[in-house]
Coordinates of C-alpha atoms and ligand atoms in Angstrom, one line a residue:
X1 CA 67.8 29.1 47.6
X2 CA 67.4 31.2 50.7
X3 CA 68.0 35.1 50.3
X4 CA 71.1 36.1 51.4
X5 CA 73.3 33.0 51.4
X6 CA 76.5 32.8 49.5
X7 CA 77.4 30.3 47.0
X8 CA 80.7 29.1 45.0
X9 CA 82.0 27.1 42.8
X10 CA 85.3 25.1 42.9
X11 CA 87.1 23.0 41.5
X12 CA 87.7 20.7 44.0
X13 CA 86.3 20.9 47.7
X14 CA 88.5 18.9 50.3
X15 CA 86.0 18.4 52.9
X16 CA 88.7 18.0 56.6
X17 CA 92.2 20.0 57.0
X18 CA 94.3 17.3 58.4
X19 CA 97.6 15.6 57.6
X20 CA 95.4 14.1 54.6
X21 CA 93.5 16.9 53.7
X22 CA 95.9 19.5 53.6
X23 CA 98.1 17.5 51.7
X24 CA 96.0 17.3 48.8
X25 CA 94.8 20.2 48.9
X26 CA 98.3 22.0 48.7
X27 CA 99.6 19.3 45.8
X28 CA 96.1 20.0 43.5
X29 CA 97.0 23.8 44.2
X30 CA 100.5 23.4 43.1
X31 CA 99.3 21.8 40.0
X32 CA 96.9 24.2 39.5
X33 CA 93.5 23.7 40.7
X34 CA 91.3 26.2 42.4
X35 CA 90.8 24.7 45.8
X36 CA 88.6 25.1 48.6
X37 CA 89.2 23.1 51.9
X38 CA 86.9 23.1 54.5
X39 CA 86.7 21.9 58.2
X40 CA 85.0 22.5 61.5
X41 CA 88.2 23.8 63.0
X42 CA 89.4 27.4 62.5
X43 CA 93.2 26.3 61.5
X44 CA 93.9 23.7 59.3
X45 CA 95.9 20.8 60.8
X46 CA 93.3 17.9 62.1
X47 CA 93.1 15.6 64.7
X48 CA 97.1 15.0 64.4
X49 CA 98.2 18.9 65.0
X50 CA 96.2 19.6 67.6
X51 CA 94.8 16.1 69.7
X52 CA 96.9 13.6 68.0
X53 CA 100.8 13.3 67.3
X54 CA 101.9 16.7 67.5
X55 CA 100.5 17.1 71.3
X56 CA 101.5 13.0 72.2
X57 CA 104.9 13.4 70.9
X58 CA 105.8 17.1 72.5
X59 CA 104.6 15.2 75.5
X60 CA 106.7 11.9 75.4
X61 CA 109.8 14.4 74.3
X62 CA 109.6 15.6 77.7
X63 CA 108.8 12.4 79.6
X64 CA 112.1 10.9 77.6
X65 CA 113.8 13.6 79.3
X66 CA 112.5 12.5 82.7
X67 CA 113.4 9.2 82.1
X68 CA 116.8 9.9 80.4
X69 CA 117.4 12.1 83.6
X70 CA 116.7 8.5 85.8
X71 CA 118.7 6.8 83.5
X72 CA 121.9 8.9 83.9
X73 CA 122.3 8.1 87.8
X74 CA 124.1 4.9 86.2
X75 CA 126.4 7.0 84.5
X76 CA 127.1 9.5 86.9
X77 CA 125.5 12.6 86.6
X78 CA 122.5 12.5 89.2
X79 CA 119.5 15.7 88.5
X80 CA 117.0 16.1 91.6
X81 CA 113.5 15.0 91.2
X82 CA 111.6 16.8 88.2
X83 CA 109.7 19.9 89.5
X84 CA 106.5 19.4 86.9
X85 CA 104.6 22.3 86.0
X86 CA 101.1 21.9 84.4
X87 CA 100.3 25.1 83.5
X88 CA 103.6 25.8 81.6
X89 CA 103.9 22.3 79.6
X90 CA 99.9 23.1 78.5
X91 CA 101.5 26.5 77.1
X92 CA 104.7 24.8 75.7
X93 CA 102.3 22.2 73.9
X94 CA 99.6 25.2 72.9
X95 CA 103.2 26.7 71.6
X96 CA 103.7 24.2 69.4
X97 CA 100.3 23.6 68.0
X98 CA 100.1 27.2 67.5
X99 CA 103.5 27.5 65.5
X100 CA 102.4 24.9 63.3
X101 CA 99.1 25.3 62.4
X102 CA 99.8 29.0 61.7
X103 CA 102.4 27.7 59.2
X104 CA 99.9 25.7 57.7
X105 CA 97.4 28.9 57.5
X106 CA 100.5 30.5 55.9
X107 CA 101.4 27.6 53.5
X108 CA 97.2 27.8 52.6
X109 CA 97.5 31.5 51.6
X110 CA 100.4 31.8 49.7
X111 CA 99.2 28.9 48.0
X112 CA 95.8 30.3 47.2
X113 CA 93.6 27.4 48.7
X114 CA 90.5 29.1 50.1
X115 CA 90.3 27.9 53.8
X116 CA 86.6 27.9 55.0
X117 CA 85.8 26.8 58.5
X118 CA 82.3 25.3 58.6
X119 CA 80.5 21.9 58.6
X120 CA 80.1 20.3 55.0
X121 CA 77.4 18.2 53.9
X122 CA 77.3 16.7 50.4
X123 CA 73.4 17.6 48.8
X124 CA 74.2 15.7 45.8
X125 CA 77.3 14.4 43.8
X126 CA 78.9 18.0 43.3
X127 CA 77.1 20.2 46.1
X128 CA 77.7 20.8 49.6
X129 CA 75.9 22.8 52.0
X130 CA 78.3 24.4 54.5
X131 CA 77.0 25.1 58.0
X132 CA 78.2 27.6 60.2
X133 CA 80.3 28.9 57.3
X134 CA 80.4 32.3 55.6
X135 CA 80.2 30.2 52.3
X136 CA 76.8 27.9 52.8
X137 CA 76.9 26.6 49.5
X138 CA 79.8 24.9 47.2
X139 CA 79.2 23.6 44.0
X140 CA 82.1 21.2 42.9
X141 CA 83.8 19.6 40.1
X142 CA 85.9 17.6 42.5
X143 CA 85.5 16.7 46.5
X144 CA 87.9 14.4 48.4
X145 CA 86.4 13.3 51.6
X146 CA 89.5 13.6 54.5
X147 CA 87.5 13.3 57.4
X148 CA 89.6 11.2 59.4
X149 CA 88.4 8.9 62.5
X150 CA 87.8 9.5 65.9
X151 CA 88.0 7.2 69.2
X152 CA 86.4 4.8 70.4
X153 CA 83.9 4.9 73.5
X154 CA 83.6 2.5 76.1
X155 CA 80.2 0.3 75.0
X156 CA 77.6 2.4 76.6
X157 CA 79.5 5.2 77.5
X158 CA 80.0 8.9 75.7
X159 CA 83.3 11.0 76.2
X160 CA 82.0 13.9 78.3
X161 CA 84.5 16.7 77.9
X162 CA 86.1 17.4 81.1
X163 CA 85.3 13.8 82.4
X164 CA 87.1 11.2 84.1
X165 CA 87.1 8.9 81.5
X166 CA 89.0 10.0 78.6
X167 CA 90.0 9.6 75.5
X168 CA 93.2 10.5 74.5
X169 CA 92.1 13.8 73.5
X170 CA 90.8 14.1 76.9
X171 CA 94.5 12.8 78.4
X172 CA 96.4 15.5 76.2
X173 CA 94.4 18.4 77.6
X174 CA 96.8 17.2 80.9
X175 CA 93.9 18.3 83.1
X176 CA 96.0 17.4 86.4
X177 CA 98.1 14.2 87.0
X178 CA 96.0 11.4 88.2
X179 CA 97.7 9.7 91.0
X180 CA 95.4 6.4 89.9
X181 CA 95.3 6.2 86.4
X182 CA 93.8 2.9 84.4
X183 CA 94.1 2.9 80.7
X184 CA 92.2 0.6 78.9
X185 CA 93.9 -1.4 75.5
X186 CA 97.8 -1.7 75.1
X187 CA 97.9 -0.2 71.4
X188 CA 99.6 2.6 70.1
X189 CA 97.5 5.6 71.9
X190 CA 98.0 3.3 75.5
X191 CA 101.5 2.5 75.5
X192 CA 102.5 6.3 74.2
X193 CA 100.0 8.3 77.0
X194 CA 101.1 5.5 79.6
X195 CA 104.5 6.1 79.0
X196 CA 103.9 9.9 79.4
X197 CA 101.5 9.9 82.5
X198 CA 104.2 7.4 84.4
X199 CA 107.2 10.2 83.8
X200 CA 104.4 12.8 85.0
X201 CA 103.8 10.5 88.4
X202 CA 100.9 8.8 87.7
X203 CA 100.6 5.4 89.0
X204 CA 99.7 3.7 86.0
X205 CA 97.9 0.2 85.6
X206 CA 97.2 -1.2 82.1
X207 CA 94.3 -4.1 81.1
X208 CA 94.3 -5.2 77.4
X209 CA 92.0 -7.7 76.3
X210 CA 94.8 -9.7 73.8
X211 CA 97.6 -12.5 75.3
X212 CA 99.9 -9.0 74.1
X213 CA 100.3 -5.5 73.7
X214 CA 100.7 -4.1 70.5
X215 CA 99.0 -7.1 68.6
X216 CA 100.1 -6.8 65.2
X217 CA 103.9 -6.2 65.9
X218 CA 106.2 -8.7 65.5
X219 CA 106.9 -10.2 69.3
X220 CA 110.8 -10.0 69.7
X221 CA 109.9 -6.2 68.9
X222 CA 107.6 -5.8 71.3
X223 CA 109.1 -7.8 74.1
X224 CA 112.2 -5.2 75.0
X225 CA 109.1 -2.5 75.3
X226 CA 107.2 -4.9 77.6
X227 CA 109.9 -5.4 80.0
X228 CA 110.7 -1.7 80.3
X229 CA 106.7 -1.1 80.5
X230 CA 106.7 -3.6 83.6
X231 CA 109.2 -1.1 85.3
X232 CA 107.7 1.8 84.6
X233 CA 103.7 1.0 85.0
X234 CA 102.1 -0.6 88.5
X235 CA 101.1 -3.7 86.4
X236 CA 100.1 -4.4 83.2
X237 CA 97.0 -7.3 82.5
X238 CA 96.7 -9.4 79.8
X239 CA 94.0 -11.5 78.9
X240 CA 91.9 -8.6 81.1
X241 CA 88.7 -6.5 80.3
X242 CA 86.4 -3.9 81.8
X243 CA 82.9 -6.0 82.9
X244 CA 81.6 -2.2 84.5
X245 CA 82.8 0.9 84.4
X246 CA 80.7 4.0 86.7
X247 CA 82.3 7.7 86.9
X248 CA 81.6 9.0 90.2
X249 CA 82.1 12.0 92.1
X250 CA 85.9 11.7 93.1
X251 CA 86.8 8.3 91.2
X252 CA 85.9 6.2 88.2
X253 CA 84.4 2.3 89.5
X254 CA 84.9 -0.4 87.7
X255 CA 84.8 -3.9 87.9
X256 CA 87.9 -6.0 86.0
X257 CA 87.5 -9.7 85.2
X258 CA 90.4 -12.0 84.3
X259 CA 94.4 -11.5 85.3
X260 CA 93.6 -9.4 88.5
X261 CA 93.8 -10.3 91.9
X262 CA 91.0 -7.7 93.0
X263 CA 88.3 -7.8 90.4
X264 CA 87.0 -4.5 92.1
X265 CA 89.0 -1.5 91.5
X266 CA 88.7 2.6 92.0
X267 CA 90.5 5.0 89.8
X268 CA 90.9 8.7 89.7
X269 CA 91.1 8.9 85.8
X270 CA 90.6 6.3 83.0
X271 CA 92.0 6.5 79.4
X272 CA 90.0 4.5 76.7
X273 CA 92.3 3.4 73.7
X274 CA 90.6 0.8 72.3
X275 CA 90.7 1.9 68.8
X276 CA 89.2 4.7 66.6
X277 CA 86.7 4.5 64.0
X278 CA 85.6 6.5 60.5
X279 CA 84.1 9.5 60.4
X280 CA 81.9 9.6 57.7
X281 CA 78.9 9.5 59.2
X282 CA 76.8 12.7 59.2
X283 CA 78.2 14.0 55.9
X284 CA 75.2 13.6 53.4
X285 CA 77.0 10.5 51.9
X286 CA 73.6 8.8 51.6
X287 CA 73.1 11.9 48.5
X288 CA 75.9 10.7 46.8
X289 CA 77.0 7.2 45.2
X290 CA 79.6 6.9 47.7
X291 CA 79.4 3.8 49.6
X292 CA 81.2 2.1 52.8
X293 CA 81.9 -0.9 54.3
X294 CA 80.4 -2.6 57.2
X295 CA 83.0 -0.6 59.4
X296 CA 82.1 2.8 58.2
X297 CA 84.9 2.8 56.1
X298 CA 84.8 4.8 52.6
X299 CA 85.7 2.2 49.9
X300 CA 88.4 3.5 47.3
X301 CA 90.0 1.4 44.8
X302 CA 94.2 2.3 44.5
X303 CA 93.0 5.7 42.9
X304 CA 91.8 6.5 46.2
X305 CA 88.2 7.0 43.8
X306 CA 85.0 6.2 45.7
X307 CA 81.9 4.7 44.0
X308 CA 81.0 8.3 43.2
X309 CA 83.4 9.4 40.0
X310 CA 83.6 12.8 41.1
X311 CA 84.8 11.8 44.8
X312 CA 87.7 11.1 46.5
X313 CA 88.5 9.7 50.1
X314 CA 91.8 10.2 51.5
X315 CA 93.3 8.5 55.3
X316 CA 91.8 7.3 58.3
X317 CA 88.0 7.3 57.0
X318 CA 89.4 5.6 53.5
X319 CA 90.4 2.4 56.0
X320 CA 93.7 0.6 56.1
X321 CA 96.6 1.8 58.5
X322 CA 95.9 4.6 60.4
X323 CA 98.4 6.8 60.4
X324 CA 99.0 10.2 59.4
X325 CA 101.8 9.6 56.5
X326 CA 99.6 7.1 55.0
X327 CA 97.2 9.8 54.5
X328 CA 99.6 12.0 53.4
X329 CA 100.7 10.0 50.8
X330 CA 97.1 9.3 49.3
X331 CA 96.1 13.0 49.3
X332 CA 98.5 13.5 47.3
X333 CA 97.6 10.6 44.9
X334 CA 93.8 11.6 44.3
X335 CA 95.3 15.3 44.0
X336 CA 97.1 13.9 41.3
X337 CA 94.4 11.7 39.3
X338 CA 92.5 14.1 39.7
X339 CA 94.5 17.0 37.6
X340 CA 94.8 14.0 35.4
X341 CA 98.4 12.3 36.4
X342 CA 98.5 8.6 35.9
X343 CA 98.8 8.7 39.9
X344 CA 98.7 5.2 42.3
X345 CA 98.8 4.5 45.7
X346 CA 101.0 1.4 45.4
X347 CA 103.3 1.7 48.1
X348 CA 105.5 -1.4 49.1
X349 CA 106.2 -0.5 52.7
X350 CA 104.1 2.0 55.4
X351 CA 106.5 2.3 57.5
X352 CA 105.0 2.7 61.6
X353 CA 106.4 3.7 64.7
X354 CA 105.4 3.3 68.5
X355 CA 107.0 6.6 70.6
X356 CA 107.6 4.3 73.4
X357 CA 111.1 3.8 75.6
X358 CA 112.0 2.4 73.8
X359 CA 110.5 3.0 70.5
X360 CA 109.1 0.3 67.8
X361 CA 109.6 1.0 64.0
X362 CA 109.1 -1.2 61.4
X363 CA 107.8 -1.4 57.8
X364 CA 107.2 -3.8 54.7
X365 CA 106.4 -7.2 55.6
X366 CA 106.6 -8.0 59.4
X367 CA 108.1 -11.6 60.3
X368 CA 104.3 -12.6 61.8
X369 CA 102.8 -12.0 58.4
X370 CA 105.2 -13.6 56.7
X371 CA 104.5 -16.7 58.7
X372 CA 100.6 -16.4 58.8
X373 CA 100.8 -16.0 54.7
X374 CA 103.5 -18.5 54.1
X375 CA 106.0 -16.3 52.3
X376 CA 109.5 -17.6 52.4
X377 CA 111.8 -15.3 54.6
X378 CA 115.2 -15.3 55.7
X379 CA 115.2 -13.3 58.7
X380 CA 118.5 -12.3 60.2
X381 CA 118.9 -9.8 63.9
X382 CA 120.9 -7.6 65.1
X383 CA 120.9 -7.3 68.7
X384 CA 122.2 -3.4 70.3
X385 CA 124.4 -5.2 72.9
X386 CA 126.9 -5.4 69.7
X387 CA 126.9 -1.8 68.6
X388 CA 128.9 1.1 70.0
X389 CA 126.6 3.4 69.8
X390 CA 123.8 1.6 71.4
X391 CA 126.2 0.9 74.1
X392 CA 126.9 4.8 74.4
X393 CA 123.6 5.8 75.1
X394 CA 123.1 2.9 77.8
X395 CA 120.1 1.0 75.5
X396 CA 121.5 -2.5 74.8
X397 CA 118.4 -3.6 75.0
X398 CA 117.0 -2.5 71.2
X399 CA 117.0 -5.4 68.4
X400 CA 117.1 -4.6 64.4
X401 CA 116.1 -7.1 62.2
X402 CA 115.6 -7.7 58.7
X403 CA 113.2 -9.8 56.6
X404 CA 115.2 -10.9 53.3
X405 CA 113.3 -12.7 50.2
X406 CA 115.9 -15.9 50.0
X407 CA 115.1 -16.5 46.5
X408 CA 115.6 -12.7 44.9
X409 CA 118.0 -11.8 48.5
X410 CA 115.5 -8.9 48.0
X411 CA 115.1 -6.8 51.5
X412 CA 111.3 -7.2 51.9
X413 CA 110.5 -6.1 55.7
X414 CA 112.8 -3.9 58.6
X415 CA 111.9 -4.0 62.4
X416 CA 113.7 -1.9 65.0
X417 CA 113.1 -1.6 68.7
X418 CA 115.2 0.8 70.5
X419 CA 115.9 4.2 71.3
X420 CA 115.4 6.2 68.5
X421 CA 114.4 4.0 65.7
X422 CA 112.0 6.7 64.4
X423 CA 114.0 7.8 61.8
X424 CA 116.2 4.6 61.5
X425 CA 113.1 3.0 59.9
X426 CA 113.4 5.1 56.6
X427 CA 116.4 3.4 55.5
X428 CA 114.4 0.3 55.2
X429 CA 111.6 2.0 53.4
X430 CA 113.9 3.1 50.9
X431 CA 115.2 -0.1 50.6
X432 CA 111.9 -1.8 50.5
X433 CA 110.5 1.0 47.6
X434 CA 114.1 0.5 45.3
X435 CA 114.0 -3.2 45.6
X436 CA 117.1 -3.4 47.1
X437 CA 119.0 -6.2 48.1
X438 CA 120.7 -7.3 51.0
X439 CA 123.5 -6.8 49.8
X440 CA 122.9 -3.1 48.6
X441 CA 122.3 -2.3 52.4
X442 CA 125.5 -4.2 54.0
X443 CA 127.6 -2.0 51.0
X444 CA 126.2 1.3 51.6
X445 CA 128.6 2.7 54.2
X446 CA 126.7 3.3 58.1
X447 CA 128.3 6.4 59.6
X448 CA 129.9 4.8 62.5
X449 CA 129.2 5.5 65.5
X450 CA 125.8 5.3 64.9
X451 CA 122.4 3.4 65.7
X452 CA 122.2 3.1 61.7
X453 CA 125.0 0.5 61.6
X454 CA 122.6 -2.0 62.8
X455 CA 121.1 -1.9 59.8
X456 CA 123.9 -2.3 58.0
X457 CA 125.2 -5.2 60.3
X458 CA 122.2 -7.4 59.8
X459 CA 122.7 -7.2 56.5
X460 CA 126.5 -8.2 56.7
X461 CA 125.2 -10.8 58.9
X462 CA 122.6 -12.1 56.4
X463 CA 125.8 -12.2 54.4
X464 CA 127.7 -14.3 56.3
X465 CA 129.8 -12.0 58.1
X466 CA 129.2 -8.9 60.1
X467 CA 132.1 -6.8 62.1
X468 CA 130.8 -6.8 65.6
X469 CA 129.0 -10.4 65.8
X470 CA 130.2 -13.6 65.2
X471 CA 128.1 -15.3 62.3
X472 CA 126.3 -18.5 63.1
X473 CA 129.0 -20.5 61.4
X474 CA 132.2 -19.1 63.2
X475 CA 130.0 -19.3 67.1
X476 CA 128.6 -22.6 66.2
Ligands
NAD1 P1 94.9 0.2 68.7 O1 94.1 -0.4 67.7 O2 96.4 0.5 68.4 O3 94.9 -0.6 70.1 C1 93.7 -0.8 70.8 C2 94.0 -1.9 71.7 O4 92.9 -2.0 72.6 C3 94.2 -3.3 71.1 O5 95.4 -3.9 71.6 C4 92.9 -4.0 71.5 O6 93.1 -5.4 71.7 C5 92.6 -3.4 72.9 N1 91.2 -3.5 73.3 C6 90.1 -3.3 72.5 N2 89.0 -3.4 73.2 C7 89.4 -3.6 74.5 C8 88.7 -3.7 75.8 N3 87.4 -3.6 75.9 N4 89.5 -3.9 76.9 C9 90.8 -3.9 76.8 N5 91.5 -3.8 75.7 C10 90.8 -3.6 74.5 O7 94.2 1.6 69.0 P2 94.6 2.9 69.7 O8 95.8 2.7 70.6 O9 93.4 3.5 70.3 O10 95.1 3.8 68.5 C11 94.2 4.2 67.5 C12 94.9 4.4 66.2 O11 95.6 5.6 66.3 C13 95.8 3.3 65.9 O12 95.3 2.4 64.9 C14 97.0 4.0 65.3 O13 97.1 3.8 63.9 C15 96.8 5.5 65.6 N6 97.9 6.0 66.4 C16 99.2 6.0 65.9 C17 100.2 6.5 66.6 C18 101.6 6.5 66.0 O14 101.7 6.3 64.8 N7 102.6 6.6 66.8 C19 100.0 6.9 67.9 C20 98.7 6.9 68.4 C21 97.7 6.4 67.6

């Protein structure tokens, strides 16, 4: 060992301080472990605190005020145009960020977890070296890799910080507001930074390589979103992809090939969002057992255990769903196995949600699977026109539905689209997780008037008779 440098031991290291890391960090505290956690960033909080959904959703927030603003000229109250102030939503948004990752330094402290920010590099199966750290050494009983994922580049092409093809952390820096803006895939990170860039100004034009946005979602869900999307963007292209792509000095070039008109097109800013991949390369894996798949993902067995007995791997670099709960939920797990708790991740239902206007939920089995796998569903929908609430806010145009097991009349999958169906969406993951039945649901009593009587409706309906919609039997 070099003079000078500083070693420890821990019980468990948590190599990444995001939604995933932090989590089980805080649970293996609380059940008594010494912990150290350790990431490249000064605060703890990760890609989702501070370039991911904390910054996205403080933005859409304020575009859905825009919008709602628009939207209440039909109603009768009529606001002059939005004076937009760059400067100030930057500081709202570093407000935010700043409020919570400060929280989590507090949470850290009074928790005892030892926060080091540094690089870690596994040297064996229970070492690290730490780089740029006042620690440079950590020998471990424990480590849970929670190193998360990071987006994709264009083939060929690096994010240069600053340039004019971004990636969304690039787009939530808000630079300026392009007047041209092309973003490139119709997922999650597109639609959401779309929708915010539109409400901004931005003339927005969309190219995703699939016959649909949001492949994966069931398509009654997604169509509502697409129709609004059409209004709000300059175009949208399907069945479209990027052939060339040059950044020059005022404008990115590119060159589109299939639904365009002009294959030839200039744009002051491009967004990549074609996806985001694991980040576990670069962290001495090859010194340990731990192995991945082809992808670069970590491979864990329901334990989140790796092929290394004394590591972990926890969200977006552990594959599956990439989303920040998910992770969450299996820090906590390996926290758990490893203080020695008969701990699983055996979740029924992740449940997901798109922050569009209107916004997609949905969780358990999704009526597409269901098809593609041959399971038996009875699937029964709820459109908003019918509820009073939906009708209040203007959004008739938002669809719940519910996936029912017809043998067991088990609830086994809930999709919303509509204004706020983010939190509508845990009713059916509590359903889902208590095996509930239909029936359980359409006997629970919706506080009326609300959005979460839809839920309750479709469940009536699935019943064979629902307050505010005729059944099949009475209208046929
Ligand atoms: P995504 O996988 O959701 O969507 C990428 C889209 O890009 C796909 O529709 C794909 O067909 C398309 N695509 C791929 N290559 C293309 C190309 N060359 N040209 C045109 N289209 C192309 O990925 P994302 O939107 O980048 O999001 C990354 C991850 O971040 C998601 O998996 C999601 O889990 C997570 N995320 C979640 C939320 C949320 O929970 N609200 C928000 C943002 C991101």
């Amino acid at each position: 060992m070099v003079m000078g440098e500083l070693s420890q031991e821990t019980d468990l290291m948590v190599i990444g301080s995001g939604p995933g890391g932090y989590a089980a960090a805080f649970r293996a505290a609380d059940l008594g472990l010494d912990v150290t956690m350790v990431d490249m960033a000064q605060r703890p909080g990760g890609v989702c605190l501070f370039k991911g959904c904390i910054p996205s959703k403080t933005f859409l927030f304020l575009s859905e005020l825009i919008h709602d603003a628009r939207r209440a000229e039909n109603m009768g109250i009529t606001f002059g145009k939005p004076q937009i102030d760059l400067k100030a939503l930057r500081e709202w948004k570093a407000n935010v960020i700043d409020t919570m990752a400060n929280g989590l330094v507090s949470l850290s402290q009074r928790r005892g977890v030892q926060v080091l920010q540094g690089r870690a590099q596994f040297e064996s199966s229970d070492t690290a070296r730490l780089y740029d750290c006042e620690v440079s050494h950590m020998k471990f009983r424990h480590a849970i890799i929670a190193t998360g994922s990071r987006p994709i580049p264009f083939p060929g092409m690096e994010f240069k910080p600053g340039g004019r093809v971004m990636s969304s952390t690039g787009a939530l820096a808000l630079a300026d507001v392009p007047q041209k803006l092309l973003i490139i895939g119709g997922g999650y990170v597109g639609l959401e930074l779309g929708t915010v860039y539109a409400a901004l100004g931005s003339r927005v034009k969309l190219v995703e390589l699939e016959d649909r946005l949001l492949a994966g979602v069931d398509a009654d869900l997604v169509e509502p979103l697409h129709r609004r999307l059409n209004t709000i963007f300059e175009s949208i292209h399907l069945k479209t992809k990027v052939a060339s792509m040059q950044e020059t000095d005022d404008g990115v070039a590119l060159i589109l090939e299939g639904d365009v008109e002009k294959p030839e097109q200039t744009f002051d800013r491009v967004l990549v969002a074609i996806g985001r991949r694991a980040s576990s390369d670069d962290i001495g894996l090859e010194n340990t057992q731990v192995e991945r798949d082809e992808r670069g993902f970590i491979k864990v067995d329901d334990r989140l255990r790796t092929t290394d007995e004394r590591i972990f791997a926890v969200g977006d670099v552990a594959g599956g769903l990439m989303l920040a709960h998910k992770a969450t939920r299996e820090g906590k797990v390996a926290a758990e196995v490893i203080a020695g708790q008969p701990s699983a991740f055996d979740v029924r239902a992740i449940p997901a949600v798109v922050y569009t206007d209107p916004q997609i939920a949905w969780c358990g089995l999704t009526e597409e699977e269901a098809r593609a796998q041959n399971i038996p569903v009875k699937v029964q929908r709820f459109p908003w026109k019918f509820s009073g609430r939906a009708t209040t806010m203007g959004a008739p145009e938002g669809l719940t539905k519910i996936l029912v097991d017809p043998d067991s009349g088990r609830i086994v999958g809930v999709g919303i689209c509509g204004r706020n169906t983010e939190g509508l969406i845990s009713e059916g993951v509590l359903a889902i997780e208590m095996g509930a039945l239909a029936e359980d649901m359409a006997l629970s009593i919706h506080p009326h008037p609300t959005l979460s009587e839809t839920e309750g409706e479709a469940a009536e309906l699935y019943l064979g008779s629902a307050t505010h919609i005729l059944s099949k039997k009475i209208s046929s």
